[in-house]
Coordinates of C-alpha atoms in Angstrom, one line a residue:
X1 CA 186.2 126.7 70.2
X2 CA 183.1 127.8 68.4
X3 CA 182.9 128.4 65.0
X4 CA 181.3 131.8 63.8
X5 CA 178.3 131.5 61.3
X6 CA 175.9 133.7 59.5
X7 CA 172.8 132.5 58.2
X8 CA 170.4 133.2 54.8
X9 CA 167.5 133.2 54.7
X10 CA 165.1 133.9 51.8
X11 CA 161.5 132.6 51.4
X12 CA 159.2 132.7 48.2
X13 CA 158.2 136.1 47.5
X14 CA 158.9 138.4 50.3
X15 CA 160.0 136.9 53.3
X16 CA 162.7 138.9 54.9
X17 CA 165.2 139.6 57.9
X18 CA 163.7 141.1 61.1
X19 CA 165.6 141.6 64.9
X20 CA 164.7 138.1 66.9
X21 CA 165.8 137.9 70.6
X22 CA 167.0 134.1 71.8
X23 CA 163.0 132.3 72.2
X24 CA 161.5 129.8 74.0
X25 CA 161.5 126.4 72.6
X26 CA 159.5 122.9 72.7
X27 CA 161.6 120.4 71.8
X28 CA 161.3 116.9 70.6
X29 CA 164.7 115.3 70.6
X30 CA 166.4 111.9 70.1
X31 CA 169.6 111.6 68.4
X32 CA 169.3 110.2 64.9
X33 CA 166.2 110.8 63.5
X34 CA 166.7 108.3 60.2
X35 CA 166.7 104.7 61.6
X36 CA 167.6 101.5 59.3
X37 CA 165.1 99.7 61.4
X38 CA 162.7 100.1 64.3
X39 CA 163.0 99.4 68.0
X40 CA 162.6 101.6 70.5
X41 CA 164.3 104.9 71.0
X42 CA 163.8 107.8 74.0
X43 CA 162.7 111.2 73.6
X44 CA 163.4 114.2 75.6
X45 CA 161.6 116.9 76.0
X46 CA 162.5 119.8 77.3
X47 CA 161.4 123.3 77.3
X48 CA 163.8 125.9 76.9
X49 CA 166.4 128.1 75.4
X50 CA 168.7 125.5 72.9
X51 CA 170.5 128.3 71.5
X52 CA 172.2 129.0 74.7
X53 CA 171.7 126.5 76.7
X54 CA 169.3 128.7 78.8
X55 CA 166.9 128.4 81.5
X56 CA 164.7 125.5 81.2
X57 CA 160.9 126.3 82.3
X58 CA 158.6 124.2 84.2
X59 CA 156.5 122.1 82.2
X60 CA 152.6 121.2 83.0
X61 CA 151.1 117.8 82.2
X62 CA 150.9 118.0 78.7
X63 CA 148.0 117.8 76.8
X64 CA 148.4 115.6 73.9
X65 CA 151.2 113.7 72.9
X66 CA 151.1 110.9 70.3
X67 CA 152.3 109.9 67.0
X68 CA 151.3 109.5 63.5
X69 CA 152.3 106.9 61.4
X70 CA 150.9 106.3 57.7
X71 CA 148.1 108.3 58.6
X72 CA 147.1 106.3 61.5
X73 CA 147.5 107.9 65.1
X74 CA 148.4 106.0 68.3
X75 CA 147.8 107.7 71.7
X76 CA 151.1 108.1 73.8
X77 CA 150.6 109.6 76.9
X78 CA 150.8 106.8 79.0
X79 CA 154.1 106.5 78.1
X80 CA 155.6 110.2 79.3
X81 CA 157.6 110.6 82.3
X82 CA 158.6 113.3 84.4
X83 CA 162.3 114.1 84.2
X84 CA 164.4 116.8 85.8
X85 CA 166.1 118.8 82.7
X86 CA 169.8 120.5 83.5
X87 CA 171.1 123.8 81.1
X88 CA 174.0 126.2 81.9
X89 CA 171.6 127.9 83.9
X90 CA 169.0 125.8 85.8
X91 CA 167.5 122.5 86.7
X92 CA 163.4 122.1 85.4
X93 CA 160.8 120.0 84.9
X94 CA 160.3 118.3 81.4
X95 CA 158.8 114.8 80.4
X96 CA 160.8 111.7 78.4
X97 CA 158.9 109.0 76.6
X98 CA 160.1 105.6 75.4
X99 CA 158.4 104.4 72.4
X100 CA 158.9 101.1 70.0
X101 CA 158.7 101.8 66.3
X102 CA 157.6 98.8 64.2
X103 CA 157.7 98.6 60.7
X104 CA 159.3 101.0 57.8
X105 CA 158.3 104.8 57.4
X106 CA 157.6 108.1 58.9
X107 CA 156.6 108.6 62.5
X108 CA 155.5 112.1 63.5
X109 CA 155.6 113.1 67.1
X110 CA 153.2 115.6 67.8
X111 CA 153.5 117.5 71.8
X112 CA 150.4 120.1 72.9
X113 CA 152.0 120.9 76.2
X114 CA 150.0 122.4 78.6
X115 CA 150.6 126.5 78.1
X116 CA 153.3 127.8 80.1
X117 CA 152.9 131.3 82.1
X118 CA 155.5 133.7 81.3
X119 CA 155.5 136.1 83.9
X120 CA 157.8 138.8 82.3
X121 CA 155.6 138.9 79.3
X122 CA 152.4 138.4 81.5
X123 CA 151.5 135.7 78.7
X124 CA 150.8 132.2 78.2
X125 CA 153.0 130.2 75.2
X126 CA 151.7 127.0 74.1
X127 CA 153.8 125.4 71.4
X128 CA 152.7 122.6 69.3
X129 CA 155.6 120.7 68.4
X130 CA 156.3 118.1 65.8
X131 CA 159.7 116.1 65.2
X132 CA 159.8 113.5 63.0
X133 CA 161.7 110.3 62.7
X134 CA 162.0 107.4 59.9
X135 CA 162.9 104.3 59.6
X136 CA 164.1 102.5 56.5
X137 CA 164.8 105.4 54.2
X138 CA 160.9 105.1 52.9
X139 CA 159.4 108.1 53.1
X140 CA 155.5 108.3 53.6
X141 CA 153.8 111.1 55.7
X142 CA 156.5 113.8 55.8
X143 CA 155.2 116.0 53.7
X144 CA 151.1 115.8 54.8
X145 CA 149.5 118.2 57.2
X146 CA 148.5 116.7 60.0
X147 CA 145.2 118.7 60.7
X148 CA 146.6 120.6 64.0
X149 CA 145.4 123.5 65.4
X150 CA 149.0 125.4 63.9
X151 CA 151.5 123.6 62.4
X152 CA 154.2 123.8 59.7
X153 CA 153.8 121.6 57.2
X154 CA 157.4 120.9 55.8
X155 CA 158.3 121.2 51.7
X156 CA 161.5 119.5 53.1
X157 CA 162.3 116.3 54.3
X158 CA 162.9 117.1 57.9
X159 CA 164.8 114.3 58.6
X160 CA 167.5 114.8 56.2
X161 CA 168.4 117.9 54.9
X162 CA 171.5 119.3 53.8
X163 CA 174.2 121.1 55.3
X164 CA 174.7 124.6 53.5
X165 CA 170.9 123.6 51.7
X166 CA 167.6 124.9 52.8
X167 CA 164.7 123.9 54.7
X168 CA 161.0 125.0 53.6
X169 CA 157.6 124.9 54.8
X170 CA 154.4 126.5 54.9
X171 CA 152.6 127.9 58.5
X172 CA 149.1 126.8 58.7
X173 CA 146.3 127.6 61.3
X174 CA 143.4 125.5 61.4
X175 CA 144.6 124.6 57.9
X176 CA 145.1 127.5 56.0
X177 CA 148.0 129.7 55.7
X178 CA 149.2 132.5 57.7
X179 CA 150.4 135.3 55.2
X180 CA 153.7 136.6 56.6
X181 CA 153.4 134.5 60.1
X182 CA 156.8 135.8 62.4
X183 CA 159.3 132.9 62.5
X184 CA 162.2 132.6 65.0
X185 CA 164.5 130.1 64.5
X186 CA 167.1 128.2 66.6
X187 CA 169.8 126.2 66.4
X188 CA 170.3 123.2 69.3
X189 CA 173.5 124.6 69.7
X190 CA 174.4 123.2 73.0
X191 CA 174.2 119.4 72.1
X192 CA 171.8 117.5 74.1
X193 CA 173.4 114.7 76.7
X194 CA 170.0 112.4 76.3
X195 CA 171.8 110.0 79.4
X196 CA 172.2 112.2 81.8
X197 CA 169.2 115.0 80.8
X198 CA 171.1 117.5 80.3
X199 CA 173.3 120.3 77.5
X200 CA 176.6 119.4 77.1
X201 CA 178.3 122.4 78.7
X202 CA 179.8 124.1 75.4
X203 CA 178.5 125.2 72.0
X204 CA 179.6 124.7 68.6
X205 CA 178.9 127.8 67.2
X206 CA 178.3 131.7 67.0
X207 CA 175.4 132.7 65.8
X208 CA 172.6 135.4 65.9
X209 CA 169.4 134.6 66.7
X210 CA 167.4 134.5 63.3
X211 CA 163.4 135.7 62.9
X212 CA 162.3 136.3 59.6
X213 CA 158.7 136.4 57.8
X214 CA 156.6 134.4 55.3
X215 CA 155.4 135.0 52.5
X216 CA 152.0 135.9 51.5
X217 CA 150.8 132.1 51.2
X218 CA 152.5 131.6 54.3
X219 CA 155.3 130.0 53.0
X220 CA 159.6 130.6 54.0
X221 CA 163.3 129.3 52.9
X222 CA 165.7 129.4 55.5
X223 CA 169.4 128.8 54.9
X224 CA 170.9 125.9 57.1
X225 CA 175.0 126.2 57.4
X226 CA 175.5 123.8 60.0
X227 CA 174.9 120.2 60.3
X228 CA 172.4 119.3 63.7
X229 CA 169.1 120.3 64.8
X230 CA 167.5 123.5 63.8
X231 CA 163.8 124.4 65.4
X232 CA 161.0 126.8 63.6
X233 CA 158.9 128.6 65.6
X234 CA 156.0 130.1 63.7
X235 CA 154.8 132.8 66.4
X236 CA 151.1 133.2 67.8
X237 CA 149.7 131.9 64.7
X238 CA 147.3 129.5 66.0
X239 CA 143.6 130.2 66.7
X240 CA 143.4 130.0 70.2
X241 CA 144.3 133.4 71.3
X242 CA 143.6 133.6 75.4
X243 CA 144.1 131.3 78.3
X244 CA 142.8 131.8 81.7
X245 CA 142.1 135.0 81.3
X246 CA 145.3 136.1 79.8
X247 CA 147.0 136.5 76.4
X248 CA 148.1 133.4 74.5
X249 CA 150.4 132.7 72.1
X250 CA 149.4 129.3 70.7
X251 CA 152.8 128.5 68.3
X252 CA 153.4 126.1 65.2
X253 CA 157.2 124.7 66.1
X254 CA 159.2 121.7 64.1
X255 CA 162.2 120.3 64.2
X256 CA 164.7 118.9 61.6
X257 CA 167.8 117.4 61.1
X258 CA 170.5 118.9 59.0
X259 CA 173.5 116.3 58.0
X260 CA 176.6 116.5 56.5
X261 CA 176.9 114.9 53.1
X262 CA 180.6 114.4 53.4

């Protein structure tokens, strides 16, 4: 049985609710983002509609995939493998990677996918996505911007958000805050089944789609009502606006994991 939730959203300043629909979201998923020790983890990367287990888009070859640890960048393109990911609606081409984590601290995974052509809107979408995995409960890089074309700089540890608490971030484009950026928010409502490359058949909650505006400094805060994974996508904030002669929405995406403290 699904729970019905109302999610509150406030921001430091003048952010407000705006209408939203179920959105495209690039995932970088691994089941646990706080590990006691290092070792091999597997990351699943479908481009889909996670709140509703909706359509899985066919991904092209990513432009970049890497991890940043203690300020050092490691190219992971050679670790990518093509998979098929299945939702309630269809099966589509996605990617996975097995990565060995060594030592303590934060590991920041960055995926820059190939622009995806959305025929219904006649635009390209490119979601530059970050996901965080911590080893040994030693925070290192999580609060730092990573110099991406566009990104959400977290002001809350993205791997240790508290259910019933809030997540805050700053939307950046070329390192500068984006005033009043539009941010879509989705819950990974149909749990991922990474062993079988699919979403589970039952959703956890009934919750409307959410979209908020950052304030004049590009900062936003969102109340997290449920444990699990939440995605934030700042839409069209990147500096690149055109691809192959068509409009490009270059989005900044971050995934966070909320935890039940009971």
